Amino acid sequence: MAKDSSFDVVSQVDVPEVVNAVHQAQKEMEQRFDFRGSKSSIEFDEKNSTLTLVGDDDFKLRNVIDILEGKFSKRGVSLRALDYGKVEPAAGGTVRQVATLRQGIPQEKAKEITRVVRDSKIKVQATIQGDQVRISGAKKDDLQAVIALLKEQDFGIDLQFINYR
């Protein structure tokens, strides 16, 4: 009997890279002339996976977000992993925005992924396992076809394919 091959579809963010990107963004903000004397800041809470962005006004907050997103893209962290909250007034006449780092595939997206795989008529099985989806099948060519299919689709989240065996 042939052994089934499988891989996992996940949506993960490399937290050390996020920490490095935040530190680089903070350094750039300290050195830039337009941020001198500004109360703008970026804080990363690893425990809750949230980024708190503070700016003197909406324009400065937008600049802080641009700097952070630039550092994220240079370090290979997907911008789709950020889920921005609404801009709210903060102490001292500043504005604040909280961005949440999404880890894992939400349940509704996992169902959508399994439905796309099932509708493709490729002979593989897709099962939801917590915050990831496992795809298994007899032929490795079928698994590669599923990877190509999922890369074509836009699920609104960043997908990685791991544990290919």
PDB file of C-alpha atoms in Angstrom:
ATOM      1  CA  MET A   1       0.000   0.000   0.000  1.00  0.00           C
ATOM      2  CA  ALA A   2       1.300   3.427  -0.954  1.00  0.00           C
ATOM      3  CA  LYS A   3       2.115   5.816   1.869  1.00  0.00           C
ATOM      4  CA  ASP A   4       0.124   9.067   1.877  1.00  0.00           C
ATOM      5  CA  SER A   5       2.046  12.293   1.554  1.00  0.00           C
ATOM      6  CA  SER A   6       0.911  15.478   3.255  1.00  0.00           C
ATOM      7  CA  PHE A   7       1.659  19.099   4.049  1.00  0.00           C
ATOM      8  CA  ASP A   8       0.212  21.746   6.339  1.00  0.00           C
ATOM      9  CA  VAL A   9      -1.201  25.097   5.305  1.00  0.00           C
ATOM     10  CA  VAL A  10      -0.494  27.658   8.018  1.00  0.00           C
ATOM     11  CA  SER A  11      -0.444  31.408   8.534  1.00  0.00           C
ATOM     12  CA  GLN A  12       2.448  32.223  10.857  1.00  0.00           C
ATOM     13  CA  VAL A  13       4.455  35.307  11.634  1.00  0.00           C
ATOM     14  CA  ASP A  14       8.096  35.090  12.677  1.00  0.00           C
ATOM     15  CA  VAL A  15       7.943  37.031  15.974  1.00  0.00           C
ATOM     16  CA  PRO A  16      11.711  37.694  16.242  1.00  0.00           C
ATOM     17  CA  GLU A  17      11.561  39.355  12.819  1.00  0.00           C
ATOM     18  CA  VAL A  18       8.658  41.512  14.039  1.00  0.00           C
ATOM     19  CA  VAL A  19      10.702  42.533  17.091  1.00  0.00           C
ATOM     20  CA  ASN A  20      13.663  43.422  14.856  1.00  0.00           C
ATOM     21  CA  ALA A  21      11.442  45.415  12.485  1.00  0.00           C
ATOM     22  CA  VAL A  22       9.949  47.364  15.414  1.00  0.00           C
ATOM     23  CA  HIS A  23      13.428  48.161  16.784  1.00  0.00           C
ATOM     24  CA  GLN A  24      14.598  49.336  13.353  1.00  0.00           C
ATOM     25  CA  ALA A  25      11.495  51.511  12.962  1.00  0.00           C
ATOM     26  CA  GLN A  26      12.051  53.034  16.417  1.00  0.00           C
ATOM     27  CA  LYS A  27      15.686  53.829  15.527  1.00  0.00           C
ATOM     28  CA  GLU A  28      14.636  55.462  12.269  1.00  0.00           C
ATOM     29  CA  MET A  29      12.031  57.563  14.075  1.00  0.00           C
ATOM     30  CA  GLU A  30      14.695  58.747  16.562  1.00  0.00           C
ATOM     31  CA  GLN A  31      17.000  59.808  13.717  1.00  0.00           C
ATOM     32  CA  ARG A  32      14.495  61.474  11.398  1.00  0.00           C
ATOM     33  CA  PHE A  33      14.294  65.254  11.500  1.00  0.00           C
ATOM     34  CA  ASP A  34      10.493  65.393  11.160  1.00  0.00           C
ATOM     35  CA  PHE A  35      10.098  63.276  14.331  1.00  0.00           C
ATOM     36  CA  ARG A  36      12.344  65.463  16.549  1.00  0.00           C
ATOM     37  CA  GLY A  37      10.375  66.554  19.617  1.00  0.00           C
ATOM     38  CA  SER A  38       7.482  64.332  18.590  1.00  0.00           C
ATOM     39  CA  LYS A  39       5.596  62.028  20.934  1.00  0.00           C
ATOM     40  CA  SER A  40       5.299  59.407  18.176  1.00  0.00           C
ATOM     41  CA  SER A  41       6.191  55.854  19.173  1.00  0.00           C
ATOM     42  CA  ILE A  42       5.787  52.158  18.410  1.00  0.00           C
ATOM     43  CA  GLU A  43       5.370  49.559  21.145  1.00  0.00           C
ATOM     44  CA  PHE A  44       5.149  45.799  20.617  1.00  0.00           C
ATOM     45  CA  ASP A  45       3.476  43.577  23.212  1.00  0.00           C
ATOM     46  CA  GLU A  46       4.709  40.041  22.469  1.00  0.00           C
ATOM     47  CA  LYS A  47       2.357  38.442  24.982  1.00  0.00           C
ATOM     48  CA  ASN A  48      -0.796  39.798  23.308  1.00  0.00           C
ATOM     49  CA  SER A  49       0.740  40.121  19.810  1.00  0.00           C
ATOM     50  CA  THR A  50      -0.284  43.764  19.506  1.00  0.00           C
ATOM     51  CA  LEU A  51       1.489  46.830  18.182  1.00  0.00           C
ATOM     52  CA  THR A  52       0.528  50.218  19.651  1.00  0.00           C
ATOM     53  CA  LEU A  53       1.276  53.064  17.248  1.00  0.00           C
ATOM     54  CA  VAL A  54       1.182  56.634  18.579  1.00  0.00           C
ATOM     55  CA  GLY A  55       1.445  59.848  16.578  1.00  0.00           C
ATOM     56  CA  ASP A  56       1.071  63.567  17.297  1.00  0.00           C
ATOM     57  CA  ASP A  57      -1.723  63.760  14.725  1.00  0.00           C
ATOM     58  CA  ASP A  58      -3.201  61.681  11.902  1.00  0.00           C
ATOM     59  CA  PHE A  59      -0.418  62.702   9.511  1.00  0.00           C
ATOM     60  CA  LYS A  60       2.371  61.673  11.917  1.00  0.00           C
ATOM     61  CA  LEU A  61       0.531  58.416  12.690  1.00  0.00           C
ATOM     62  CA  ARG A  62       0.375  57.654   8.967  1.00  0.00           C
ATOM     63  CA  ASN A  63       4.146  58.280   8.751  1.00  0.00           C
ATOM     64  CA  VAL A  64       4.743  55.918  11.694  1.00  0.00           C
ATOM     65  CA  ILE A  65       2.686  53.223   9.924  1.00  0.00           C
ATOM     66  CA  ASP A  66       4.619  53.781   6.670  1.00  0.00           C
ATOM     67  CA  ILE A  67       7.961  53.408   8.475  1.00  0.00           C
ATOM     68  CA  LEU A  68       6.799  50.245  10.247  1.00  0.00           C
ATOM     69  CA  GLU A  69       5.393  48.672   7.075  1.00  0.00           C
ATOM     70  CA  GLY A  70       8.631  49.455   5.235  1.00  0.00           C
ATOM     71  CA  LYS A  71      10.652  47.692   7.914  1.00  0.00           C
ATOM     72  CA  PHE A  72       8.236  44.741   7.907  1.00  0.00           C
ATOM     73  CA  SER A  73       8.591  44.266   4.165  1.00  0.00           C
ATOM     74  CA  LYS A  74      12.406  44.510   4.331  1.00  0.00           C
ATOM     75  CA  ARG A  75      12.475  41.803   7.012  1.00  0.00           C
ATOM     76  CA  GLY A  76      10.101  39.507   5.107  1.00  0.00           C
ATOM     77  CA  VAL A  77       7.098  39.875   7.422  1.00  0.00           C
ATOM     78  CA  SER A  78       3.805  39.893   5.538  1.00  0.00           C
ATOM     79  CA  LEU A  79       1.711  43.046   5.891  1.00  0.00           C
ATOM     80  CA  ARG A  80      -1.394  40.857   5.680  1.00  0.00           C
ATOM     81  CA  ALA A  81      -0.604  39.648   9.195  1.00  0.00           C
ATOM     82  CA  LEU A  82      -1.433  43.108  10.580  1.00  0.00           C
ATOM     83  CA  ASP A  83      -5.026  43.829  11.529  1.00  0.00           C
ATOM     84  CA  TYR A  84      -5.374  47.569  12.200  1.00  0.00           C
ATOM     85  CA  GLY A  85      -7.884  48.884  14.705  1.00  0.00           C
ATOM     86  CA  LYS A  86      -9.489  52.289  14.533  1.00  0.00           C
ATOM     87  CA  VAL A  87      -7.637  55.521  15.235  1.00  0.00           C
ATOM     88  CA  GLU A  88      -8.546  56.883  18.662  1.00  0.00           C
ATOM     89  CA  PRO A  89      -7.518  60.000  20.602  1.00  0.00           C
ATOM     90  CA  ALA A  90      -4.888  59.438  23.317  1.00  0.00           C
ATOM     91  CA  ALA A  91      -3.353  61.463  26.153  1.00  0.00           C
ATOM     92  CA  GLY A  92      -1.506  64.691  25.443  1.00  0.00           C
ATOM     93  CA  GLY A  93      -3.356  65.490  22.205  1.00  0.00           C
ATOM     94  CA  THR A  94      -1.922  62.467  20.406  1.00  0.00           C
ATOM     95  CA  VAL A  95      -3.695  59.768  18.424  1.00  0.00           C
ATOM     96  CA  ARG A  96      -3.246  56.025  18.868  1.00  0.00           C
ATOM     97  CA  GLN A  97      -3.917  52.979  16.725  1.00  0.00           C
ATOM     98  CA  VAL A  98      -3.591  49.356  17.805  1.00  0.00           C
ATOM     99  CA  ALA A  99      -2.554  46.760  15.231  1.00  0.00           C
ATOM    100  CA  THR A 100      -3.003  43.079  16.051  1.00  0.00           C
ATOM    101  CA  LEU A 101      -0.639  40.441  14.689  1.00  0.00           C
ATOM    102  CA  ARG A 102      -2.702  37.580  13.268  1.00  0.00           C
ATOM    103  CA  GLN A 103      -1.302  34.118  13.954  1.00  0.00           C
ATOM    104  CA  GLY A 104      -2.979  31.005  12.565  1.00  0.00           C
ATOM    105  CA  ILE A 105      -5.803  30.541  10.105  1.00  0.00           C
ATOM    106  CA  PRO A 106      -9.246  31.669  11.340  1.00  0.00           C
ATOM    107  CA  GLN A 107     -11.954  28.993  11.271  1.00  0.00           C
ATOM    108  CA  GLU A 108     -13.971  30.577   8.436  1.00  0.00           C
ATOM    109  CA  LYS A 109     -10.846  30.929   6.261  1.00  0.00           C
ATOM    110  CA  ALA A 110      -9.918  27.298   6.984  1.00  0.00           C
ATOM    111  CA  LYS A 111     -13.389  26.211   5.827  1.00  0.00           C
ATOM    112  CA  GLU A 112     -12.964  28.314   2.686  1.00  0.00           C
ATOM    113  CA  ILE A 113      -9.572  26.687   1.972  1.00  0.00           C
ATOM    114  CA  THR A 114     -10.994  23.161   2.381  1.00  0.00           C
ATOM    115  CA  ARG A 115     -13.950  24.063   0.150  1.00  0.00           C
ATOM    116  CA  VAL A 116     -11.622  25.350  -2.609  1.00  0.00           C
ATOM    117  CA  VAL A 117      -9.536  22.162  -2.404  1.00  0.00           C
ATOM    118  CA  ARG A 118     -12.651  19.957  -2.467  1.00  0.00           C
ATOM    119  CA  ASP A 119     -14.163  21.875  -5.419  1.00  0.00           C
ATOM    120  CA  SER A 120     -10.934  21.489  -7.419  1.00  0.00           C
ATOM    121  CA  LYS A 121     -11.606  17.733  -7.854  1.00  0.00           C
ATOM    122  CA  ILE A 122      -7.945  16.954  -7.104  1.00  0.00           C
ATOM    123  CA  LYS A 123      -7.736  13.624  -5.296  1.00  0.00           C
ATOM    124  CA  VAL A 124      -6.590  14.870  -1.892  1.00  0.00           C
ATOM    125  CA  GLN A 125      -8.138  15.224   1.548  1.00  0.00           C
ATOM    126  CA  ALA A 126      -8.213  18.530   3.423  1.00  0.00           C
ATOM    127  CA  THR A 127      -8.781  18.495   7.177  1.00  0.00           C
ATOM    128  CA  ILE A 128      -8.880  21.412   9.592  1.00  0.00           C
ATOM    129  CA  GLN A 129      -6.596  20.927  12.588  1.00  0.00           C
ATOM    130  CA  GLY A 130      -6.948  23.850  14.960  1.00  0.00           C
ATOM    131  CA  ASP A 131      -5.483  26.926  13.274  1.00  0.00           C
ATOM    132  CA  GLN A 132      -3.997  25.051  10.313  1.00  0.00           C
ATOM    133  CA  VAL A 133      -5.199  22.859   7.444  1.00  0.00           C
ATOM    134  CA  ARG A 134      -3.596  19.511   6.595  1.00  0.00           C
ATOM    135  CA  ILE A 135      -3.711  18.371   2.974  1.00  0.00           C
ATOM    136  CA  SER A 136      -2.936  14.708   2.335  1.00  0.00           C
ATOM    137  CA  GLY A 137      -2.985  12.556  -0.765  1.00  0.00           C
ATOM    138  CA  ALA A 138      -1.372   9.548  -2.422  1.00  0.00           C
ATOM    139  CA  LYS A 139       0.490  11.451  -5.161  1.00  0.00           C
ATOM    140  CA  LYS A 140       2.984  14.224  -4.536  1.00  0.00           C
ATOM    141  CA  ASP A 141       2.040  15.742  -7.895  1.00  0.00           C
ATOM    142  CA  ASP A 142      -1.512  16.220  -6.603  1.00  0.00           C
ATOM    143  CA  LEU A 143      -0.177  17.961  -3.504  1.00  0.00           C
ATOM    144  CA  GLN A 144       1.937  20.284  -5.648  1.00  0.00           C
ATOM    145  CA  ALA A 145      -1.144  21.053  -7.751  1.00  0.00           C
ATOM    146  CA  VAL A 146      -3.032  21.983  -4.562  1.00  0.00           C
ATOM    147  CA  ILE A 147      -0.180  24.282  -3.477  1.00  0.00           C
ATOM    148  CA  ALA A 148      -0.287  25.995  -6.881  1.00  0.00           C
ATOM    149  CA  LEU A 149      -4.096  26.274  -6.621  1.00  0.00           C
ATOM    150  CA  LEU A 150      -3.955  27.830  -3.151  1.00  0.00           C
ATOM    151  CA  LYS A 151      -1.232  30.294  -4.204  1.00  0.00           C
ATOM    152  CA  GLU A 152      -3.518  31.537  -7.001  1.00  0.00           C
ATOM    153  CA  GLN A 153      -6.394  32.205  -4.583  1.00  0.00           C
ATOM    154  CA  ASP A 154      -6.672  35.320  -2.413  1.00  0.00           C
ATOM    155  CA  PHE A 155      -7.906  34.393   1.058  1.00  0.00           C
ATOM    156  CA  GLY A 156      -6.934  37.722   2.630  1.00  0.00           C
ATOM    157  CA  ILE A 157      -4.244  36.081   4.771  1.00  0.00           C
ATOM    158  CA  ASP A 158      -0.653  35.085   4.155  1.00  0.00           C
ATOM    159  CA  LEU A 159      -0.298  31.326   3.665  1.00  0.00           C
ATOM    160  CA  GLN A 160       2.769  29.156   4.160  1.00  0.00           C
ATOM    161  CA  PHE A 161       3.132  25.484   3.279  1.00  0.00           C
ATOM    162  CA  ILE A 162       5.137  23.468   5.822  1.00  0.00           C
ATOM    163  CA  ASN A 163       5.840  19.843   6.792  1.00  0.00           C
ATOM    164  CA  TYR A 164       5.814  18.647   3.176  1.00  0.00           C
ATOM    165  CA  ARG A 165       6.449  14.895   3.323  1.00  0.00           C
TER     166      ARG A 165
END
